[in-house]
Tab-separated table of C-alpha atoms in Angstrom:
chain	number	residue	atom	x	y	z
A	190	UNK	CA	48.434	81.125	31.661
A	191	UNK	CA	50.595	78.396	32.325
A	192	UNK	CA	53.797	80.124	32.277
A	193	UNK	CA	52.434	83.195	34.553
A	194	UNK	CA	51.857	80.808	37.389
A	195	UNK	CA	55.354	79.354	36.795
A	196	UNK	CA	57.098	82.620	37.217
A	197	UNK	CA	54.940	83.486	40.141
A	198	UNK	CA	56.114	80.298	42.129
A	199	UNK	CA	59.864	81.354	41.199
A	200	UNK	CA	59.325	84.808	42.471
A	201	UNK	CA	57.973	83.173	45.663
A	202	UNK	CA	60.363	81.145	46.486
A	203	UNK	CA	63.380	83.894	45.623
A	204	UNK	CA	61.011	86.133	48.056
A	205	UNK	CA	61.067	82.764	50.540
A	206	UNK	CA	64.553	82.396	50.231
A	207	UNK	CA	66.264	85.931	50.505
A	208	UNK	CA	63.343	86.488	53.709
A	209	UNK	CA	64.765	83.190	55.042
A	210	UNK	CA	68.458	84.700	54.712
A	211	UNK	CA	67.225	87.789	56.250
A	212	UNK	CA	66.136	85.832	59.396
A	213	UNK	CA	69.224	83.768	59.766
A	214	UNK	CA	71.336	87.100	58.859
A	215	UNK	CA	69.143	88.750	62.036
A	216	UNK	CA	69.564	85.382	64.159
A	217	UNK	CA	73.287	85.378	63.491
A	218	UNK	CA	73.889	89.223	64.905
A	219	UNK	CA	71.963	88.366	67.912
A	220	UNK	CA	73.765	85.894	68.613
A	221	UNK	CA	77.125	87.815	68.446
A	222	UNK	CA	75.504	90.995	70.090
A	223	UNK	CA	74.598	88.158	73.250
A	224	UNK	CA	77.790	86.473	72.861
A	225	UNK	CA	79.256	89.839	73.018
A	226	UNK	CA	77.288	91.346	76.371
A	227	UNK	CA	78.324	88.263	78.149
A	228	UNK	CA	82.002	88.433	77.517
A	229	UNK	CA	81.179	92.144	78.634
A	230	UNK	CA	79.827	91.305	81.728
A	231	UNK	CA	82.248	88.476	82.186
A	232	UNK	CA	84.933	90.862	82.476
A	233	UNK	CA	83.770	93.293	84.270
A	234	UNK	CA	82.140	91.208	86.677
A	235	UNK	CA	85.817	89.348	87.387
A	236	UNK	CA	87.327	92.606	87.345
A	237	UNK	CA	85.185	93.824	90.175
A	238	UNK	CA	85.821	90.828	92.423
A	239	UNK	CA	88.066	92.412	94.895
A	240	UNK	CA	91.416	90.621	95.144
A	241	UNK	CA	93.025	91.184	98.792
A	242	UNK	CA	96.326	93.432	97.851
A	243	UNK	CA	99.845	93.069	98.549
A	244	UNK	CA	99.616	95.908	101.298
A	245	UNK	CA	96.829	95.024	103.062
A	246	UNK	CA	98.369	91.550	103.648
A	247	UNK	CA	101.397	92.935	104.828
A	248	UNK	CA	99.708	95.206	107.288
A	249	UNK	CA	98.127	92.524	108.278
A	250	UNK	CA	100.963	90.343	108.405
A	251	UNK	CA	102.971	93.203	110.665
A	252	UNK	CA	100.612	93.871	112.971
A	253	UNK	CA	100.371	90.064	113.974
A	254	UNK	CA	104.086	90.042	113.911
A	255	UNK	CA	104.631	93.620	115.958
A	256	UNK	CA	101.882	93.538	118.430
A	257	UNK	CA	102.628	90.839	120.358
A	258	UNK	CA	106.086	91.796	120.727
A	259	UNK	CA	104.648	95.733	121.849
A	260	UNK	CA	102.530	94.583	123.953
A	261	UNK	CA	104.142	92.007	125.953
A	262	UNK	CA	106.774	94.560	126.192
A	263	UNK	CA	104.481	97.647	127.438
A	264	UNK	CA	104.622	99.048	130.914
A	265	UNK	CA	101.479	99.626	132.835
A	266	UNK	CA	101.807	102.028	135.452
A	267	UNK	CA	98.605	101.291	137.551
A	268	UNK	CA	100.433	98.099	138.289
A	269	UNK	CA	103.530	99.114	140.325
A	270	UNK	CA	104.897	99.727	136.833
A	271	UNK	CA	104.930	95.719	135.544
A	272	UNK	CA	104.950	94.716	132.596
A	273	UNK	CA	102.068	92.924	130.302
A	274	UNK	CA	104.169	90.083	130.591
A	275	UNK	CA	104.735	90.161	133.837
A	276	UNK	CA	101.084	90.599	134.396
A	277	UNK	CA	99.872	87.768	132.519
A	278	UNK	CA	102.698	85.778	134.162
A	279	UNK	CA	101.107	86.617	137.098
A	280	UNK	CA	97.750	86.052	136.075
A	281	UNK	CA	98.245	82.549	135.461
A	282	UNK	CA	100.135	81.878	138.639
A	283	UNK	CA	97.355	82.650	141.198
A	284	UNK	CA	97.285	87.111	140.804
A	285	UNK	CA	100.037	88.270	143.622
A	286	UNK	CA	100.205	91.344	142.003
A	287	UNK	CA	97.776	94.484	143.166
A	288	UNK	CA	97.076	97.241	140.951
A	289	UNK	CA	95.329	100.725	141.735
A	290	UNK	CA	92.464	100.565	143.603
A	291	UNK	CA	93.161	96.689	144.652
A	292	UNK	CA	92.408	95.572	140.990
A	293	UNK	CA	94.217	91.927	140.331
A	294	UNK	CA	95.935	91.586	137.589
A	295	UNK	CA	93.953	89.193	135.141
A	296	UNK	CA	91.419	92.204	135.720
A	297	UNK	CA	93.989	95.246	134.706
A	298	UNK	CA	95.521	92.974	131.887
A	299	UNK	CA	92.200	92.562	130.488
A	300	UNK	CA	90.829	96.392	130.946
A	301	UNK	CA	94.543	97.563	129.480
A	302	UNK	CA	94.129	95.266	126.559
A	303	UNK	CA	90.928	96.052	125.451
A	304	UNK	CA	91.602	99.737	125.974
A	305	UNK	CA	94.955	99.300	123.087
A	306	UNK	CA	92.318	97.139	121.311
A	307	UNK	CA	90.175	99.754	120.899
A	308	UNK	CA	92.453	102.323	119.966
A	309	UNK	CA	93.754	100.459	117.209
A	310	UNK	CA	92.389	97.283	115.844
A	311	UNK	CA	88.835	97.895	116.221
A	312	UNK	CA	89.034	101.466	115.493
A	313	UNK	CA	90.567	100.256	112.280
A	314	UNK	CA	88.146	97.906	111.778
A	315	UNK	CA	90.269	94.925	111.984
A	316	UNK	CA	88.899	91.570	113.317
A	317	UNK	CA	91.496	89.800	115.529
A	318	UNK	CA	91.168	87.462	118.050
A	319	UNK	CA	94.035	87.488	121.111
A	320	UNK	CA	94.119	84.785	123.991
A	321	UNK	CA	96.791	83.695	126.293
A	322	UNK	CA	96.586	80.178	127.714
A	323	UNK	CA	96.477	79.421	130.880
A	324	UNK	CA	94.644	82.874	131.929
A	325	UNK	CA	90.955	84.020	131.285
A	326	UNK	CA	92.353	86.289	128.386
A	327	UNK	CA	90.196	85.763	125.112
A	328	UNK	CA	89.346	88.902	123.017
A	329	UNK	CA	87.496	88.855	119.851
A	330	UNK	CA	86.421	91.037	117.645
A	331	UNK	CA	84.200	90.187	114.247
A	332	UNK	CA	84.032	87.033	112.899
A	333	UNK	CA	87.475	84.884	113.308
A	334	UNK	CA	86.507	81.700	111.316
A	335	UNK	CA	87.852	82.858	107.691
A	336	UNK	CA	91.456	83.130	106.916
A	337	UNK	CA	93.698	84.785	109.558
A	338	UNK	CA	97.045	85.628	109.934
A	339	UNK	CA	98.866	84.218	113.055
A	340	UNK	CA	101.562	84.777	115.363
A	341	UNK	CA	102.193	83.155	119.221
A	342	UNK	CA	104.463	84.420	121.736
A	343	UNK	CA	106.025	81.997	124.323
A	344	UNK	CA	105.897	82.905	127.885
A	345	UNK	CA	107.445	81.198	130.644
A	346	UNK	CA	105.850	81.347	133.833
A	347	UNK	CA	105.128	79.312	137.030
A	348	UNK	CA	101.933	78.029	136.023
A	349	UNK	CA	104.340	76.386	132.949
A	350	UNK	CA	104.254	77.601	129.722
A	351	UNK	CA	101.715	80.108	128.567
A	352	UNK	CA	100.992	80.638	124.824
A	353	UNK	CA	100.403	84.517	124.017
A	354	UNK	CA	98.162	84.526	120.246
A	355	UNK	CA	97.299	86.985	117.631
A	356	UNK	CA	94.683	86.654	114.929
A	357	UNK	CA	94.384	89.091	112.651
A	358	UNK	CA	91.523	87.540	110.372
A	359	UNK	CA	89.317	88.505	107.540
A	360	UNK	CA	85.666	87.738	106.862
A	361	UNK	CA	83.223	88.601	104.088
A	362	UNK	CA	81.591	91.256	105.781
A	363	UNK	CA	82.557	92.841	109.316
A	364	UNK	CA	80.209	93.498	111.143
A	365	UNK	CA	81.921	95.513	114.171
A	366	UNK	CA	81.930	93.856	117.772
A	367	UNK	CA	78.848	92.777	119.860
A	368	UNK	CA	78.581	92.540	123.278
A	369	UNK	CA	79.691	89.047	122.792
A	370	UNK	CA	82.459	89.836	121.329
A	371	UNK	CA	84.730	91.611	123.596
A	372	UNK	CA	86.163	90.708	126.872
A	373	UNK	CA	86.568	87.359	128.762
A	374	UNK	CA	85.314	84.474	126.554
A	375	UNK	CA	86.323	80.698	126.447
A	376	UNK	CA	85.051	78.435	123.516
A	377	UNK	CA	85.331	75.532	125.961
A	378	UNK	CA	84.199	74.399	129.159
A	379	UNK	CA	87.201	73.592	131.546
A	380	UNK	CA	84.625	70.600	133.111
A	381	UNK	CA	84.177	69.148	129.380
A	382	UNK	CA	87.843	69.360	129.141
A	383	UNK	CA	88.577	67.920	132.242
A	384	UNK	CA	86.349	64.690	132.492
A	385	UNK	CA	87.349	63.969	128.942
A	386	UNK	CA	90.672	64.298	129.388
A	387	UNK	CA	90.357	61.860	132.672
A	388	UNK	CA	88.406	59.708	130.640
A	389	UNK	CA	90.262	59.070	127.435
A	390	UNK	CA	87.409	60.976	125.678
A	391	UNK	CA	89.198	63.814	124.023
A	392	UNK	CA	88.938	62.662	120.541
A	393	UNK	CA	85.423	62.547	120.351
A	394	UNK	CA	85.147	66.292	121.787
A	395	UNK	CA	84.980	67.714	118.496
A	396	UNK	CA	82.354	65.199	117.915
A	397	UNK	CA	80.292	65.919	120.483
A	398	UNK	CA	80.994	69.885	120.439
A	399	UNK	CA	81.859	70.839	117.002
A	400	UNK	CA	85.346	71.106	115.200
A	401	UNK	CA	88.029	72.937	117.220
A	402	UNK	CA	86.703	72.045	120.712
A	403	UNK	CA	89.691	69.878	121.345
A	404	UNK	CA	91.670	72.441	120.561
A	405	UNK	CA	90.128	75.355	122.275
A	406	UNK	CA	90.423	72.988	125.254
A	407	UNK	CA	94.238	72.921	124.723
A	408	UNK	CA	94.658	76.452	124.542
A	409	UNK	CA	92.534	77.595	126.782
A	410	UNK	CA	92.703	74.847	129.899
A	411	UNK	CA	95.710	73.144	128.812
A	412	UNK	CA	93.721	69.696	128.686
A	413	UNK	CA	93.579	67.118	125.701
A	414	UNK	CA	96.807	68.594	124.196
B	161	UNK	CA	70.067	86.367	37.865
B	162	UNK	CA	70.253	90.159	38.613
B	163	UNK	CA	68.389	89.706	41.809
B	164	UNK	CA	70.581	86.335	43.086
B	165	UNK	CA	73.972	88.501	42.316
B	166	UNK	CA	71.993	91.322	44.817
B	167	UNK	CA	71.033	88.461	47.085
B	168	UNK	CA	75.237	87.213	47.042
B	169	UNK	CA	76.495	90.933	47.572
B	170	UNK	CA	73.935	91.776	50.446
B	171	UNK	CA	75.326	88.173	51.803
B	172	UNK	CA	78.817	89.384	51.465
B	173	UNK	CA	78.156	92.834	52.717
B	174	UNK	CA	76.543	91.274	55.918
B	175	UNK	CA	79.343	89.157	56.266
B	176	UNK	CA	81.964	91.721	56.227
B	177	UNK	CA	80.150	93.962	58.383
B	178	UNK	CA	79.970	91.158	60.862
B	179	UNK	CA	83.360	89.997	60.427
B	180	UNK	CA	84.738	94.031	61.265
B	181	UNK	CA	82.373	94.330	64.381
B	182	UNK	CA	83.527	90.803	65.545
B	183	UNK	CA	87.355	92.060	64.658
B	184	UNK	CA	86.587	95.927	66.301
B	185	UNK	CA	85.087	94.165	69.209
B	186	UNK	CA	88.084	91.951	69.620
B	187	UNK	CA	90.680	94.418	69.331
B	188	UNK	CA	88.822	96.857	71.754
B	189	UNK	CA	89.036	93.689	74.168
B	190	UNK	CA	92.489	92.994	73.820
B	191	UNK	CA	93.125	96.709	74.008
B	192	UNK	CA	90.959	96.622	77.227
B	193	UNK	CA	92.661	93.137	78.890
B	194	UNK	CA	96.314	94.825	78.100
B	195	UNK	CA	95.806	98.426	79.398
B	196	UNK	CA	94.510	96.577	82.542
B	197	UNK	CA	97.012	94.045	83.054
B	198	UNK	CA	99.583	97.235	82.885
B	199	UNK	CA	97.469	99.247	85.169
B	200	UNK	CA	97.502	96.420	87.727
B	201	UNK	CA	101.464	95.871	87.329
B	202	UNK	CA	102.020	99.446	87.783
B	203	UNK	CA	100.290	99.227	90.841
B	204	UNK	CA	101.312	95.932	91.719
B	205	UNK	CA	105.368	97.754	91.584
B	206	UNK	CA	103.879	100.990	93.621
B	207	UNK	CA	102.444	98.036	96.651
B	208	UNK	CA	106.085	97.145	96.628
B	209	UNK	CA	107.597	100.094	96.922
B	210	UNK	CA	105.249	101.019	99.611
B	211	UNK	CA	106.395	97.847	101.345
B	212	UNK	CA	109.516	98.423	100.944
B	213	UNK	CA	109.570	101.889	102.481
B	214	UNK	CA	108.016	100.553	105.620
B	215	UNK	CA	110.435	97.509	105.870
B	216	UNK	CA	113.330	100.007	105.623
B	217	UNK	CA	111.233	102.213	108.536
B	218	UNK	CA	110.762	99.130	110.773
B	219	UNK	CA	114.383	98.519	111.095
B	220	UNK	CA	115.730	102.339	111.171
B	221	UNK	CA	118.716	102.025	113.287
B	222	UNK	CA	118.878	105.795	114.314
B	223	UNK	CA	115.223	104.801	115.917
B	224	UNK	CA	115.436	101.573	116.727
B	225	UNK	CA	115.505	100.794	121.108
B	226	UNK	CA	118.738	99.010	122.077
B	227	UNK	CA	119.949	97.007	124.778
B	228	UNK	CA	123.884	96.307	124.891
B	229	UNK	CA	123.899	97.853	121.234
B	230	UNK	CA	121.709	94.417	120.500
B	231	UNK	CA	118.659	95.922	118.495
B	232	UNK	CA	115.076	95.380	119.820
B	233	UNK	CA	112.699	94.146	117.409
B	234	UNK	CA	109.367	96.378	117.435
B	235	UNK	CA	110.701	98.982	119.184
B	236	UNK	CA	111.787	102.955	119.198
B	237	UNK	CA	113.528	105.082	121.027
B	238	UNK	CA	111.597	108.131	122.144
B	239	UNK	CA	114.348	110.355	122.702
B	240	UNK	CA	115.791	109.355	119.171
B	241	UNK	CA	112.883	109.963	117.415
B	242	UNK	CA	112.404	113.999	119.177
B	243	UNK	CA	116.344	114.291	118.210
B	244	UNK	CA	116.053	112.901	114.721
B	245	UNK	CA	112.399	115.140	114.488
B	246	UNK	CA	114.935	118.163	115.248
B	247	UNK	CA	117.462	117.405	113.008
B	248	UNK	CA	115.670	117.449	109.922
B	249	UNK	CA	113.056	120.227	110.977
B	250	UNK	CA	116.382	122.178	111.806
B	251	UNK	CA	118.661	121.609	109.232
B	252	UNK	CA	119.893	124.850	106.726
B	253	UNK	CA	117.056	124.857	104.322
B	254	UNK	CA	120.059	125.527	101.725
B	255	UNK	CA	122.236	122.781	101.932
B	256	UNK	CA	119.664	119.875	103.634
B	257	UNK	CA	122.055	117.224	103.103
B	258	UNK	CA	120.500	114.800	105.953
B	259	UNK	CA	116.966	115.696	104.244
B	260	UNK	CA	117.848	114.553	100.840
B	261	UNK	CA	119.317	111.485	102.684
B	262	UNK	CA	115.771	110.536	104.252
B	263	UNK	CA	114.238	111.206	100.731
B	264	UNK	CA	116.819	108.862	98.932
B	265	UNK	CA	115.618	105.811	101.719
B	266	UNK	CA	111.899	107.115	102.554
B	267	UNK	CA	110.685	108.293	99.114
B	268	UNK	CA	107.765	110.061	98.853
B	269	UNK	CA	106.397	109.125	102.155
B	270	UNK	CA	105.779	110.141	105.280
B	271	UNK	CA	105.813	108.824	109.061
B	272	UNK	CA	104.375	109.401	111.807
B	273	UNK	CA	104.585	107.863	115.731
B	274	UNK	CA	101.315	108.036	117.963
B	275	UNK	CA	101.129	107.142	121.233
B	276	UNK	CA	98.113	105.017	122.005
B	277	UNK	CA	99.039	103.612	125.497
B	278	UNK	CA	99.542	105.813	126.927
B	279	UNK	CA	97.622	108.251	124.680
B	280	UNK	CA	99.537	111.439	123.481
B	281	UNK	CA	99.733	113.405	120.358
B	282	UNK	CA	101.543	112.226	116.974
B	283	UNK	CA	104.485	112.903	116.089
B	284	UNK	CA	105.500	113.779	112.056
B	285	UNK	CA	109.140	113.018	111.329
B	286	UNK	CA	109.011	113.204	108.076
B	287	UNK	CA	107.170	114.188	105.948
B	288	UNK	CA	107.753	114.274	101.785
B	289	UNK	CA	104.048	113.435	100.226
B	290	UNK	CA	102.566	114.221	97.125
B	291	UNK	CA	100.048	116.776	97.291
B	292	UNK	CA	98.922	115.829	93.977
B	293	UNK	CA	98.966	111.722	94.157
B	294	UNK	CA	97.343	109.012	92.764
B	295	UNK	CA	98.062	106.221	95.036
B	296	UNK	CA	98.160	106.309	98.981
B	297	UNK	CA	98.107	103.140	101.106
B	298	UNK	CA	98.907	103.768	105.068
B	299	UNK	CA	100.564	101.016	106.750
B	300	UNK	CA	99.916	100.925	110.110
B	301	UNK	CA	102.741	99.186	112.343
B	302	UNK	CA	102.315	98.859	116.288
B	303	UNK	CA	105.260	99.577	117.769
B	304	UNK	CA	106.496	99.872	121.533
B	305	UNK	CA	107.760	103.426	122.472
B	306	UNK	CA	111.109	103.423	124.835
B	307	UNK	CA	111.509	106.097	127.466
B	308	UNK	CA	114.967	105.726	128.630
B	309	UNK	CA	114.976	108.075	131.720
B	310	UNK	CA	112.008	106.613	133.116
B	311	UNK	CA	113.132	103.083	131.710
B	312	UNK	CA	109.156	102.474	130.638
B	313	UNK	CA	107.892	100.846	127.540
B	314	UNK	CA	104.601	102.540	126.004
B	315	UNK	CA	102.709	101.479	122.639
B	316	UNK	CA	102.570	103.263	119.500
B	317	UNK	CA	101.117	103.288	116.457
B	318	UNK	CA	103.982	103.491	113.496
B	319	UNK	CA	101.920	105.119	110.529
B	320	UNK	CA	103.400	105.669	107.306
B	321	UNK	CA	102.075	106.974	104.442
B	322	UNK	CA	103.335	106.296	100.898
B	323	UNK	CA	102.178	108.348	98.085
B	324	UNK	CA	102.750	108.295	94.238
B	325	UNK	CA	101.500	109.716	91.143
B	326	UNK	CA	101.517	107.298	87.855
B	327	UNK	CA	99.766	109.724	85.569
């Protein structure tokens, strides 16, 4: 009787042991199966993270580069046949010009630029922002805080020098212009920018206002530069 | 001691099978990561091309506006662009010796001028796409449009298409 119950506590612990192996056998190919899916999902979730390519920075890059050079050079026919430069040269120095209908020509400058604007940028969903100091010009389409491409034209004009600006930028998701967005806009208030800049103040304007206030003052009112 | 030896080989069995997934599964990786990294050179080389068509466009002297023979950055001719429209639209389908030299520079592209201020309708100057392609970016260049009679600058829209097929 003895020896029975000895061979019965061998053949349960063989039993124990090979049912043990099995579960560490089972453990062991689930772990590989879940190592596996993640390196799956690893790559395809890196592989979907869209990378901006070569071309679309370069059309970016060209249209900053080109359009500024276009369309200071453009001649606008409702305006005695002037051109954009000439216009916004004349905006800034107190509007001598007159266009059709009596139209000034911060007013024409603006309508013509917004009309190209549309036609191009916004109709291929670009978001840009264009200003030229010293005038009331600030158009802005989308969102212009991300990453942007840049390009400034000098123009010399009476009013001193004026600083002509493309943005081309790029934003997580575009969400087309608002009624916000388009037409005559200033960051800053020329007030703000004046008393501070009477007062010594301008360093604490992006304090008080939030980071590039200074600056927008500079560009846009020629104080605190 | 039958049973342990069963125990051992169903061990070693496991083991091998697990060792040829892991080694399938690797390989099929690799394969994966490669084929990929080749996929996105190829297209990488096609983005420069592209680039490099539009580049050679930009700066087309036979189009290009010019004052004192000084080139004019950003700028076309309009009357150079209807002439050189005519030339290769008109050449002897036999022997289209200026055609073949557009295709040697241009490639497999093609470009097009639109008037956007003032509005008017596109023009196609050339034209040598794929019908059949598998990549196609369109560069879109603004450009100012020179009338010389009326001495008047308009804006246009420089569009070029680039196509190629990598299969």
């Amino acid at each position: 009787m003895m020896w029975v119950n000895t061979i019965n506590v061998e053949v349960y612990h063989v039993v124990r042991m090979y049912k043990k192996a099995q579960l560490e056998m089972i453990g062991l190919a689930m772990l590989v199966l879940l190592l596996s899916f993640g390196i799956i999902l690893l790559t395809q979730c890196s592989s979907e993270s869209k990378e901006m390519s070569m071309v679309e920075e370069f059309t970016d890059r060209q249209i900053t580069g080109h359009y500024l050079n276009s369309l200071l050079q453009i001649t606008v026919p409702a305006c005695n046949d002037a051109s954009m430069e000439v216009l916004l040269q004349d905006c800034a120095a107190g509007e001598i010009l007159s266009c059709t209908g009596g139209a000034r020509s911060c007013f024409y400058a603006n309508k013509t630029l917004i009309y190209i604007f549309e036609k191009t940028l916004i109709e291929y969903k670009k978001e840009f922002l264009f200003s030229v100091t010293k005038t009331p010009i600030y158009i802005m389409n989308g969102d212009c805080s991300a990453f942007r491409e840049s390009s400034r034209f000098i123009i010399p004009s009476d009013a001193g020098v004026m600083v002509a600006r493309m943005d081309v930028c790029r934003s997580a998701t575009y969400t087309g212009f608002g009624p916000e967005g388009l037409g005559y806009a200033y960051i800053s208030d020329i007030g703000t920018c004046q008393i501070a800049e009477s007062n010594l103040l301008c360093d604490g304007l992006d304090i008080a206002y939030g980071a590039g206030y200074k600056a927008s003052c500079c560009i846009e009112h020629d104080y605190c530069c | 001691m039958s049973r342990k030896a069963q125990i051992k080989m169903g061990e070693t069995i496991a083991i091998l099978v697990i060792f040829f997934f892991l080694l399938v599964f690797g390989l099929s990786f690799y394969m994966n990561f490669f084929l990929r990294n080749v996929e996105k050179t190829a297209h990488e080389f096609s983005e420069l091309e592209a680039i490099e068509v539009v580049q050679k466009t930009v700066y087309l002297p036979e189009l290009q506006c010019t004052d004192m023979d000084v080139q004019i950055d950003s700028c076309f001719d309009l009357y150079k662009i209807q002439v050189l429209k005519e030339i290769l639209e008109n050449e002897d389908p036999g022997n289209k010796v200026i055609w073949s030299e557009y295709v040697s520079i241009l490639g497999r592209s093609s470009l097009s001028i639109k008037p956007v201020y003032p509005s008017g309708p596109a023009v196609v100057v050339f034209d040598n796409t794929l019908a059949d392609y598998t990549y196609k970016p369109v560069i879109y260049v603004p450009i100012s449009l020179y009338n010389a009679t009326s001495d008047t600058y308009s804006l246009g829209i420089l569009n070029i298409t680039y196509t190629r097929n990598d299969e």
